[in-house]
Amino acid sequence: MTMMSKMTDRRLSRQACIYIRQSTLAQVRFNQESTDRQYNLMNKAQSLGWSPQQIRILDGDLGQSGAAMTNREDFKALVGEVAMSRVGAIFCLEASRLARSNQDWHRLLELCAITGTLVIDEDGCYNPAEFNDGLVMGMKGTFAQAELHIIRARLHGGKLNKDSKGELRFPVPVGFVFESSTIVLDPDREVQGAVRTVFDLFTQEGTAFGVVQRFNALGLRFPRRAYGRAWDGKLLWGRLTHSRVLSILANPSYAGTYEFGRYQSSKHVGAFRRYPHAVVPDATGCLARHDPGPSRRLHLLGSVCRQP
């Protein structure tokens, strides 16, 4: 069937939804041509017979990944509208804009097939209720998820390659900063003093809880460095907590060890993802312990700061 033959009066009487998505806020900011192309799909909808009043723009998911439905409120709204037979056609630039998860993709296709909703992208117009169109759309969704896996594998492989040479840059704990490609002590003496105090108090008290009590009793504040968004790189000062002391004492960076890949993330059944701290064993190849050389060696900050 041709594209125009699929534009029945029943479909044209419903609304046309233009789904717009970019995976990250950086893409929204710097890849504006792609965003403009998605907004221009409204002209395509009008040329196929929908009036401007019938066209709905769904752009609330800009900056959200398509790997899952979580935090994609407009995609959830789209699925709901399709399920209630209120959508005649869904317009998107390509299949990956709608979903990069086979679960979300096939759920949407099944609802489109039941309610007679079309899916229109740059390549053509598809009716999921028809076998051939449904087969093509299923393959598009599979390719979109496979593409996400390939991208992740490339990025992770690049990280591991740099990690094997001790050159991977990652957020360093408070008290250290990057100077060019070298990890050095934070030049802020107040930061050094706060970290030194934690180690000194632990030497005296012997417990993390004792450190927290003494530190807060002195009216001191402990720094943390923000990463990302408006506060990127800024120092934020606040109360020292028990969990923070434990993380400082267990962090190998303060003992002069370069280490990456200590933890791995995992998914659990539930409404949200959870990322428990699970130590990755050496056999996985993700855990690297080595000395990059005397010039780049990390020292135990508590000892270094005590030197005159």
PDB file of N, CA, C and O in Angstrom, residues 11 40 45 71 91 97 119-120 137 140 151 155 163 174 207 222 225 255 275 290 294 296 305:
ATOM      1  N   ARG A  11      -8.116   7.733  10.559  1.00  0.00           N
ATOM      2  CA  ARG A  11      -6.826   8.149  11.114  1.00  0.00           C
ATOM      3  C   ARG A  11      -6.676   9.661  11.089  1.00  0.00           C
ATOM      4  O   ARG A  11      -6.133  10.271  12.011  1.00  0.00           O
ATOM      5  N   ASN A  40      10.531  19.887  12.186  1.00  0.00           N
ATOM      6  CA  ASN A  40      10.010  20.057  10.821  1.00  0.00           C
ATOM      7  C   ASN A  40       9.081  18.922  10.406  1.00  0.00           C
ATOM      8  O   ASN A  40       8.426  19.012   9.351  1.00  0.00           O
ATOM      9  N   ALA A  45       3.392  16.261   8.550  1.00  0.00           N
ATOM     10  CA  ALA A  45       2.058  15.858   9.016  1.00  0.00           C
ATOM     11  C   ALA A  45       0.970  16.699   8.344  1.00  0.00           C
ATOM     12  O   ALA A  45      -0.082  16.170   7.955  1.00  0.00           O
ATOM     13  N   ASN A  71      11.793   8.272  33.389  1.00  0.00           N
ATOM     14  CA  ASN A  71      12.019   9.707  33.196  1.00  0.00           C
ATOM     15  C   ASN A  71      11.586  10.207  31.823  1.00  0.00           C
ATOM     16  O   ASN A  71      11.816  11.371  31.502  1.00  0.00           O
ATOM     17  N   PHE A  91       4.853  10.420  14.341  1.00  0.00           N
ATOM     18  CA  PHE A  91       5.940  10.879  13.478  1.00  0.00           C
ATOM     19  C   PHE A  91       7.235  10.927  14.287  1.00  0.00           C
ATOM     20  O   PHE A  91       7.272  11.480  15.394  1.00  0.00           O
ATOM     21  N   ARG A  97      14.527   7.103  17.989  1.00  0.00           N
ATOM     22  CA  ARG A  97      14.021   8.247  18.741  1.00  0.00           C
ATOM     23  C   ARG A  97      12.906   7.813  19.688  1.00  0.00           C
ATOM     24  O   ARG A  97      12.763   8.354  20.782  1.00  0.00           O
ATOM     25  N   VAL A 119       2.987   4.481  12.065  1.00  0.00           N
ATOM     26  CA  VAL A 119       4.289   4.985  12.487  1.00  0.00           C
ATOM     27  C   VAL A 119       4.998   5.495  11.240  1.00  0.00           C
ATOM     28  O   VAL A 119       5.220   4.735  10.286  1.00  0.00           O
ATOM     29  N   ILE A 120       5.342   6.787  11.237  1.00  0.00           N
ATOM     30  CA  ILE A 120       5.918   7.413  10.051  1.00  0.00           C
ATOM     31  C   ILE A 120       7.282   7.983  10.405  1.00  0.00           C
ATOM     32  O   ILE A 120       7.425   8.770  11.354  1.00  0.00           O
ATOM     33  N   MET A 137       9.270  -2.871  11.121  1.00  0.00           N
ATOM     34  CA  MET A 137       9.377  -2.071  12.332  1.00  0.00           C
ATOM     35  C   MET A 137      10.036  -2.854  13.461  1.00  0.00           C
ATOM     36  O   MET A 137      10.789  -2.295  14.271  1.00  0.00           O
ATOM     37  N   LYS A 140      13.695  -2.686  12.822  1.00  0.00           N
ATOM     38  CA  LYS A 140      14.220  -1.363  13.137  1.00  0.00           C
ATOM     39  C   LYS A 140      14.468  -1.218  14.635  1.00  0.00           C
ATOM     40  O   LYS A 140      15.481  -0.671  15.075  1.00  0.00           O
ATOM     41  N   ILE A 151      27.609   1.023  20.720  1.00  0.00           N
ATOM     42  CA  ILE A 151      28.156   2.293  21.194  1.00  0.00           C
ATOM     43  C   ILE A 151      28.743   2.127  22.590  1.00  0.00           C
ATOM     44  O   ILE A 151      29.847   2.594  22.887  1.00  0.00           O
ATOM     45  N   LEU A 155      32.756   2.578  23.807  1.00  0.00           N
ATOM     46  CA  LEU A 155      33.152   3.517  24.847  1.00  0.00           C
ATOM     47  C   LEU A 155      33.828   2.796  26.011  1.00  0.00           C
ATOM     48  O   LEU A 155      34.840   3.262  26.549  1.00  0.00           O
ATOM     49  N   ASP A 163      42.695   2.724  30.923  1.00  0.00           N
ATOM     50  CA  ASP A 163      42.913   2.257  32.290  1.00  0.00           C
ATOM     51  C   ASP A 163      44.146   1.369  32.379  1.00  0.00           C
ATOM     52  O   ASP A 163      44.903   1.435  33.343  1.00  0.00           O
ATOM     53  N   VAL A 174      38.168  14.011  46.972  1.00  0.00           N
ATOM     54  CA  VAL A 174      38.482  15.338  47.470  1.00  0.00           C
ATOM     55  C   VAL A 174      39.888  15.325  48.077  1.00  0.00           C
ATOM     56  O   VAL A 174      40.293  14.380  48.755  1.00  0.00           O
ATOM     57  N   THR A 207      37.787   4.834  65.176  1.00  0.00           N
ATOM     58  CA  THR A 207      36.505   4.457  64.569  1.00  0.00           C
ATOM     59  C   THR A 207      35.995   5.612  63.716  1.00  0.00           C
ATOM     60  O   THR A 207      36.254   6.791  64.008  1.00  0.00           O
ATOM     61  N   PHE A 222      33.248  19.821  55.910  1.00  0.00           N
ATOM     62  CA  PHE A 222      34.081  19.004  55.022  1.00  0.00           C
ATOM     63  C   PHE A 222      33.697  19.290  53.572  1.00  0.00           C
ATOM     64  O   PHE A 222      32.511  19.430  53.242  1.00  0.00           O
ATOM     65  N   ARG A 225      33.531  17.967  45.945  1.00  0.00           N
ATOM     66  CA  ARG A 225      33.589  18.662  44.660  1.00  0.00           C
ATOM     67  C   ARG A 225      32.421  18.215  43.785  1.00  0.00           C
ATOM     68  O   ARG A 225      32.169  17.028  43.626  1.00  0.00           O
ATOM     69  N   ALA A 255      46.035   6.006  49.533  1.00  0.00           N
ATOM     70  CA  ALA A 255      47.176   5.152  49.872  1.00  0.00           C
ATOM     71  C   ALA A 255      48.174   5.052  48.728  1.00  0.00           C
ATOM     72  O   ALA A 255      49.048   4.197  48.736  1.00  0.00           O
ATOM     73  N   TYR A 275      21.761   0.852  41.918  1.00  0.00           N
ATOM     74  CA  TYR A 275      23.158   0.568  41.619  1.00  0.00           C
ATOM     75  C   TYR A 275      23.890   0.247  42.928  1.00  0.00           C
ATOM     76  O   TYR A 275      24.508   1.123  43.530  1.00  0.00           O
ATOM     77  N   HIS A 290      48.253  -0.403  40.016  1.00  0.00           N
ATOM     78  CA  HIS A 290      49.659  -0.285  39.626  1.00  0.00           C
ATOM     79  C   HIS A 290      50.141   1.110  39.954  1.00  0.00           C
ATOM     80  O   HIS A 290      49.362   2.027  40.173  1.00  0.00           O
ATOM     81  N   PRO A 294      57.053   7.305  39.795  1.00  0.00           N
ATOM     82  CA  PRO A 294      57.297   8.198  40.924  1.00  0.00           C
ATOM     83  C   PRO A 294      56.726   9.592  40.713  1.00  0.00           C
ATOM     84  O   PRO A 294      56.254  10.214  41.655  1.00  0.00           O
ATOM     85  N   ARG A 296      54.096  10.477  39.247  1.00  0.00           N
ATOM     86  CA  ARG A 296      52.637  10.540  39.292  1.00  0.00           C
ATOM     87  C   ARG A 296      52.084   9.762  40.475  1.00  0.00           C
ATOM     88  O   ARG A 296      50.891   9.526  40.556  1.00  0.00           O
ATOM     89  N   CYS A 305      50.321  15.896  54.279  1.00  0.00           N
ATOM     90  CA  CYS A 305      49.955  17.201  54.812  1.00  0.00           C
ATOM     91  C   CYS A 305      50.584  17.467  56.163  1.00  0.00           C
ATOM     92  O   CYS A 305      50.620  18.598  56.618  1.00  0.00           O
TER      93      CYS A 305
END
